[in-house]
Amino acid sequence: MITSRALAAATRLFTGVRRLTSAPHGCGPAIFYANHTSHLDTLVIWSALPCETRMQTSPAAAEDYWSASAMRRWVAKEVFQAVLIPREGITRDNNPLDRLATCLEGGRSILIFPEGTRRSDGQVGVFKSGLYHLSRRFPQIPLVPVYLDNLARVLPKGTLLPVPIIAQAHFREPIHFDESEAKQAFLERAREAMLHH
């Protein structure tokens, strides 16, 4: 707990990202989703959340990277309480959606990046279908769009040391799954909700 709070406070101080005073979605679990621009994305969103919400939110994290050493695995599991997601060799037994679903069923929120990969050009890519399938399984859970601004400049792709530049995490109004909506229409609506307040 102390480690998590200290890390969150240091992140807010360094990036200038403001901490929310209340949960942006009310009570219960939520699916936070955001654009992916830098290695700092997860840390910044996680740090901006109110402490109680942060402690109940599990970001999706690449299993191959975060399991590469005992220290990385400890940080992922003990500090971030992350859901480790396989990126290759996906089978029915290790389906990423099932791991995220288990987290939601346990009453925790999750954080995902629907583009699937980082972009450093400032553009937001097409959303992959995972957000749709997850939302269809949990239509009662609110979807909270988060738009990250300027983070690609704080930690540019290919660099190791961050640059102290003010970044922003814009938490948009929650949206909800509509069972009558086609998959592509839903994904486009979710993307637009993230881009525009």
CSV table of C-alpha atoms in Angstrom, one decimal:
chain,number,residue,atom,x,y,z
A,1,MET,CA,0.0,0.0,0.0
A,2,ILE,CA,2.8,2.4,1.0
A,3,THR,CA,4.7,1.5,-2.1
A,4,SER,CA,1.7,2.0,-4.3
A,5,ARG,CA,0.8,5.4,-2.8
A,6,ALA,CA,4.4,6.6,-3.1
A,7,LEU,CA,4.7,5.6,-6.7
A,8,ALA,CA,1.3,7.2,-7.6
A,9,ALA,CA,2.4,10.5,-5.8
A,10,ALA,CA,5.7,10.5,-7.6
A,11,THR,CA,4.1,10.0,-10.9
A,12,ARG,CA,1.6,12.8,-10.4
A,13,LEU,CA,4.5,15.1,-9.3
A,14,PHE,CA,6.7,14.2,-12.3
A,15,THR,CA,4.0,14.3,-15.1
A,16,GLY,CA,1.7,16.9,-13.7
A,17,VAL,CA,-1.3,14.6,-14.1
A,18,ARG,CA,-4.0,15.6,-11.6
A,19,ARG,CA,-5.5,13.1,-9.2
A,20,LEU,CA,-9.3,12.6,-9.4
A,21,THR,CA,-11.2,13.4,-6.1
A,22,SER,CA,-13.9,10.8,-6.8
A,23,ALA,CA,-14.4,7.8,-9.0
A,24,PRO,CA,-15.4,8.8,-12.6
A,25,HIS,CA,-18.0,6.1,-12.8
A,26,GLY,CA,-19.8,5.8,-9.5
A,27,CYS,CA,-19.8,2.6,-7.5
A,28,GLY,CA,-18.8,-0.9,-8.5
A,29,PRO,CA,-16.4,-2.2,-11.1
A,30,ALA,CA,-15.7,-0.4,-14.4
A,31,ILE,CA,-13.8,-1.1,-17.7
A,32,PHE,CA,-11.4,1.8,-18.2
A,33,TYR,CA,-10.0,2.0,-21.7
A,34,ALA,CA,-7.5,4.4,-23.2
A,35,ASN,CA,-5.3,5.3,-26.1
A,36,HIS,CA,-1.8,3.8,-26.0
A,37,THR,CA,1.1,6.2,-26.6
A,38,SER,CA,3.9,5.3,-24.1
A,39,HIS,CA,5.2,2.9,-21.5
A,40,LEU,CA,3.9,5.4,-18.9
A,41,ASP,CA,0.2,5.2,-20.0
A,42,THR,CA,-0.8,2.6,-17.4
A,43,LEU,CA,1.1,4.2,-14.6
A,44,VAL,CA,-0.4,7.7,-15.3
A,45,ILE,CA,-4.0,6.5,-15.4
A,46,TRP,CA,-3.5,4.3,-12.3
A,47,SER,CA,-1.9,7.3,-10.5
A,48,ALA,CA,-4.7,9.7,-11.4
A,49,LEU,CA,-7.4,7.5,-9.9
A,50,PRO,CA,-8.6,8.1,-6.3
A,51,CYS,CA,-6.8,5.8,-3.9
A,52,GLU,CA,-9.7,3.5,-3.2
A,53,THR,CA,-10.5,3.1,-7.0
A,54,ARG,CA,-6.8,2.6,-7.8
A,55,MET,CA,-6.6,-0.3,-5.2
A,56,GLN,CA,-9.6,-1.9,-6.9
A,57,THR,CA,-8.3,-1.5,-10.5
A,58,SER,CA,-6.2,-4.1,-12.4
A,59,PRO,CA,-4.4,-3.0,-15.6
A,60,ALA,CA,-3.9,-5.6,-18.4
A,61,ALA,CA,-0.2,-6.1,-18.8
A,62,ALA,CA,1.9,-8.1,-21.3
A,63,GLU,CA,2.7,-11.5,-19.7
A,64,ASP,CA,5.9,-12.1,-21.7
A,65,TYR,CA,7.4,-8.7,-20.5
A,66,TRP,CA,6.2,-8.7,-16.9
A,67,SER,CA,7.1,-12.3,-16.3
A,68,ALA,CA,10.7,-11.9,-17.7
A,69,SER,CA,12.1,-11.5,-14.2
A,70,ALA,CA,11.1,-12.1,-10.6
A,71,MET,CA,11.3,-8.3,-10.0
A,72,ARG,CA,9.0,-7.4,-12.9
A,73,ARG,CA,6.5,-10.1,-11.9
A,74,TRP,CA,6.5,-8.8,-8.3
A,75,VAL,CA,5.8,-5.2,-9.5
A,76,ALA,CA,3.0,-6.4,-11.8
A,77,LYS,CA,1.3,-8.5,-9.2
A,78,GLU,CA,2.0,-6.8,-5.9
A,79,VAL,CA,2.1,-3.1,-6.9
A,80,PHE,CA,-0.3,-2.9,-9.8
A,81,GLN,CA,-2.3,-6.1,-9.2
A,82,ALA,CA,-2.1,-6.5,-13.0
A,83,VAL,CA,-3.8,-9.1,-15.1
A,84,LEU,CA,-1.0,-10.7,-17.1
A,85,ILE,CA,-2.1,-11.2,-20.7
A,86,PRO,CA,-0.4,-13.5,-23.3
A,87,ARG,CA,0.4,-11.9,-26.6
A,88,GLU,CA,1.4,-15.0,-28.5
A,89,GLY,CA,0.3,-18.6,-28.5
A,90,ILE,CA,-3.2,-17.8,-27.4
A,91,THR,CA,-5.4,-20.8,-26.9
A,92,ARG,CA,-8.8,-21.5,-25.3
A,93,ASP,CA,-7.0,-22.2,-22.0
A,94,ASN,CA,-5.2,-18.9,-21.8
A,95,ASN,CA,-7.7,-16.6,-23.5
A,96,PRO,CA,-7.0,-13.0,-22.4
A,97,LEU,CA,-10.7,-12.2,-22.2
A,98,ASP,CA,-11.3,-15.0,-19.7
A,99,ARG,CA,-8.6,-13.6,-17.4
A,100,LEU,CA,-10.1,-10.1,-17.6
A,101,ALA,CA,-13.6,-11.5,-17.1
A,102,THR,CA,-12.4,-13.3,-13.9
A,103,CYS,CA,-11.2,-10.0,-12.6
A,104,LEU,CA,-14.5,-8.2,-13.3
A,105,GLU,CA,-16.5,-11.1,-11.8
A,106,GLY,CA,-14.4,-10.6,-8.6
A,107,GLY,CA,-15.7,-7.0,-8.4
A,108,ARG,CA,-12.5,-5.3,-9.6
A,109,SER,CA,-12.2,-2.7,-12.4
A,110,ILE,CA,-9.8,-3.3,-15.3
A,111,LEU,CA,-7.8,-1.0,-17.6
A,112,ILE,CA,-7.2,-1.9,-21.2
A,113,PHE,CA,-5.8,-0.4,-24.4
A,114,PRO,CA,-8.1,-1.3,-27.3
A,115,GLU,CA,-5.6,-0.4,-30.0
A,116,GLY,CA,-3.5,-3.3,-28.9
A,117,THR,CA,-0.1,-1.5,-29.5
A,118,ARG,CA,1.5,1.8,-28.8
A,119,ARG,CA,1.4,4.6,-31.3
A,120,SER,CA,3.9,7.5,-31.2
A,121,ASP,CA,2.4,9.6,-34.0
A,122,GLY,CA,-0.3,11.2,-31.9
A,123,GLN,CA,-3.1,9.4,-33.8
A,124,VAL,CA,-5.5,6.9,-32.3
A,125,GLY,CA,-5.7,3.6,-34.2
A,126,VAL,CA,-8.6,1.4,-34.9
A,127,PHE,CA,-9.9,-0.5,-31.9
A,128,LYS,CA,-9.6,-4.2,-31.9
A,129,SER,CA,-12.6,-6.4,-31.1
A,130,GLY,CA,-11.6,-7.4,-27.5
A,131,LEU,CA,-13.4,-4.4,-26.0
A,132,TYR,CA,-16.6,-5.4,-27.8
A,133,HIS,CA,-16.5,-9.0,-26.7
A,134,LEU,CA,-15.7,-8.1,-23.1
A,135,SER,CA,-18.5,-5.5,-23.0
A,136,ARG,CA,-21.0,-8.0,-24.4
A,137,ARG,CA,-20.2,-10.4,-21.6
A,138,PHE,CA,-20.6,-7.6,-19.0
A,139,PRO,CA,-23.2,-5.2,-20.4
A,140,GLN,CA,-24.1,-3.8,-17.0
A,141,ILE,CA,-20.5,-2.6,-16.3
A,142,PRO,CA,-19.8,1.0,-17.4
A,143,LEU,CA,-17.1,1.7,-19.9
A,144,VAL,CA,-14.9,4.7,-18.9
A,145,PRO,CA,-13.0,6.3,-21.8
A,146,VAL,CA,-9.6,7.9,-20.9
A,147,TYR,CA,-7.8,10.1,-23.4
A,148,LEU,CA,-4.1,10.5,-22.8
A,149,ASP,CA,-2.5,13.7,-24.1
A,150,ASN,CA,1.2,14.5,-24.4
A,151,LEU,CA,2.5,11.2,-22.9
A,152,ALA,CA,4.4,10.2,-26.1
A,153,ARG,CA,6.5,13.3,-25.4
A,154,VAL,CA,7.1,12.4,-21.8
A,155,LEU,CA,8.6,9.0,-22.7
A,156,PRO,CA,9.1,8.8,-26.5
A,157,LYS,CA,9.1,5.4,-28.0
A,158,GLY,CA,12.6,3.9,-28.1
A,159,THR,CA,13.9,5.9,-25.1
A,160,LEU,CA,14.5,4.9,-21.5
A,161,LEU,CA,14.6,8.2,-19.6
A,162,PRO,CA,11.4,10.3,-19.3
A,163,VAL,CA,11.3,14.0,-20.1
A,164,PRO,CA,9.5,16.2,-17.6
A,165,ILE,CA,6.6,17.5,-19.7
A,166,ILE,CA,3.1,18.2,-18.5
A,167,ALA,CA,0.7,15.4,-19.5
A,168,GLN,CA,-3.0,15.0,-19.1
A,169,ALA,CA,-5.4,12.1,-18.6
A,170,HIS,CA,-8.9,13.1,-19.6
A,171,PHE,CA,-11.6,10.9,-18.1
A,172,ARG,CA,-14.7,11.1,-20.3
A,173,GLU,CA,-18.3,10.3,-19.4
A,174,PRO,CA,-19.0,6.6,-19.1
A,175,ILE,CA,-20.7,4.8,-22.0
A,176,HIS,CA,-22.7,1.5,-21.9
A,177,PHE,CA,-23.0,-1.5,-24.2
A,178,ASP,CA,-26.0,-1.6,-26.4
A,179,GLU,CA,-27.0,-5.2,-27.4
A,180,SER,CA,-28.7,-4.0,-30.6
A,181,GLU,CA,-25.5,-2.4,-31.9
A,182,ALA,CA,-23.2,-4.1,-34.4
A,183,LYS,CA,-19.6,-4.7,-33.4
A,184,GLN,CA,-18.0,-2.2,-35.7
A,185,ALA,CA,-20.5,0.5,-34.8
A,186,PHE,CA,-19.9,-0.1,-31.1
A,187,LEU,CA,-16.1,0.1,-31.5
A,188,GLU,CA,-16.4,3.4,-33.5
A,189,ARG,CA,-18.7,4.8,-30.8
A,190,ALA,CA,-16.3,3.8,-28.1
A,191,ARG,CA,-13.4,5.4,-29.9
A,192,GLU,CA,-15.3,8.6,-30.5
A,193,ALA,CA,-16.4,8.8,-26.9
A,194,MET,CA,-12.7,8.7,-25.9
A,195,LEU,CA,-11.6,11.3,-28.4
A,196,HIS,CA,-14.4,13.9,-27.8
A,197,HIS,CA,-15.7,15.1,-24.5
